[in-house]
Structures are given as C-alpha cells and as structure tokens.
C-alpha positions as CSV (number, residue, x, y, z in Angstrom):
1,M,-2.4,-11.6,-13.5
2,D,-1.1,-13.0,-10.2
3,N,2.3,-11.6,-9.2
4,S,3.8,-12.9,-5.9
5,L,6.1,-10.6,-4.1
6,F,8.2,-11.1,-0.9
7,Q,7.5,-14.9,-0.8
8,G,9.2,-16.5,2.2
9,K,8.7,-17.7,5.7
10,L,8.3,-14.2,7.2
11,V,6.3,-12.3,4.5
12,T,3.9,-13.5,1.8
13,S,2.2,-11.3,-0.7
14,R,-0.2,-11.8,-3.6
15,R,-1.2,-9.0,-5.9
16,I,-2.8,-8.2,-9.2
17,I,-1.4,-5.2,-11.1
18,Y,-3.5,-3.4,-13.7
19,T,-2.2,-0.8,-16.2
20,P,-5.0,1.6,-17.1
21,S,-5.4,3.3,-20.5
22,D,-4.0,6.8,-20.9
23,F,-7.6,8.1,-20.8
24,A,-8.4,6.3,-17.6
25,R,-5.1,7.4,-16.0
26,T,-5.6,11.1,-16.7
27,N,-9.4,11.4,-16.4
28,L,-10.7,8.7,-14.0
29,I,-10.2,7.3,-10.6
30,H,-8.7,3.9,-11.4
31,L,-7.4,0.9,-9.6
32,Q,-3.7,0.1,-10.1
33,E,-3.1,-2.8,-7.8
34,I,-5.0,-5.0,-5.4
35,G,-3.7,-7.8,-3.2
36,S,-2.8,-9.0,0.2
37,L,0.3,-9.1,2.4
38,Q,0.9,-11.2,5.5
39,A,4.0,-10.5,7.6
40,L,5.0,-12.7,10.6
41,R,7.8,-10.3,11.6
42,P,8.0,-6.4,11.3
43,H,7.8,-5.4,7.6
44,T,8.3,-2.0,6.0
45,S,6.6,-0.8,2.8
46,Q,7.6,2.7,1.6
47,R,5.9,5.0,-0.9
48,E,7.2,8.4,-2.0
49,K,6.1,10.9,-4.6
50,L,3.7,8.5,-6.4
51,S,0.8,10.0,-8.3
52,S,-1.7,7.7,-6.4
53,Y,-3.3,6.7,-3.2
54,L,-2.9,3.7,-1.0
55,V,-5.8,2.1,0.9
56,F,-5.4,-0.9,3.2
57,L,-7.2,-2.7,6.0
58,V,-5.5,-4.4,8.9
59,L,-7.1,-7.9,9.2
60,E,-4.9,-9.2,12.1
61,G,-2.1,-8.0,14.3
62,S,-0.8,-4.5,14.8
63,G,1.9,-2.1,13.6
64,T,2.8,1.5,13.2
65,L,2.1,3.8,10.3
66,S,4.7,6.6,9.7
67,Y,3.2,9.3,7.6
68,Q,4.4,12.9,7.2
69,N,6.9,12.4,10.1
70,R,4.1,11.2,12.6
71,G,3.5,7.8,14.0
72,F,0.1,6.2,14.1
73,P,-0.6,2.8,15.9
74,L,-2.5,0.3,13.8
75,S,-4.4,-2.7,14.9
76,K,-7.1,-5.2,13.7
77,G,-10.0,-3.4,12.0
78,D,-8.1,-0.2,11.1
79,C,-8.6,1.1,7.6
80,V,-6.1,3.6,6.2
81,F,-6.3,5.9,3.2
82,L,-2.9,7.6,2.2
83,D,-2.0,10.2,-0.3
84,C,1.2,8.8,-1.8
85,R,2.0,12.2,-3.4
86,K,3.2,13.3,0.0
87,L,6.7,12.5,1.2
88,N,7.9,10.1,3.9
89,S,5.0,7.6,4.1
90,Q,5.7,4.1,5.2
91,R,4.1,1.4,7.3
92,S,5.6,-1.4,9.3
C-alpha cells in the first residue's frame, strides 16, 4: 500500500504502512512503516510515547535532531536509531 503524505512543493513523502498481527506485535521485532521523505525547506517530524523505534538515513542535505532535550547535527551519510518511547524526540 502506497500512502503519500506531505505532498507539495516543499516536502514530499512516500510510505508503506503495515499492521502486524497481535502475535507479531507482542512477541516479535516487526516493521510498522517504511518510506522516504524529501524536504526542500526545514521540516519537523515529532514522535512521543510510541511503543516503537525510528531508524532513518540522511541521503542528502543536513539538519538537526532534537532528542531528550539535546541537539545533534545531521548530514549526508548519518544513520539514526531512536527509541520513540522516550519523550521529546523530533528531527528537522
């Protein structure tokens, strides 16, 4: 299933969302969503208190990751693994 989000001149996104079975959700490491996002201007994506993790790779450009009230510069080639169960995690 292809679900487009944030379509426009400044941000484009393509993603596939998967809903795992109850067994997989409670007993296995499982994939919930996969996709890509391209932002031509600053973009913020926020996650809070989700029972999941977020992994992403910066293919081009740069930005700043705000996680647990700290800022981390990001640039091409950086790979990030976030625990979304923590508070105050966002990237821009």
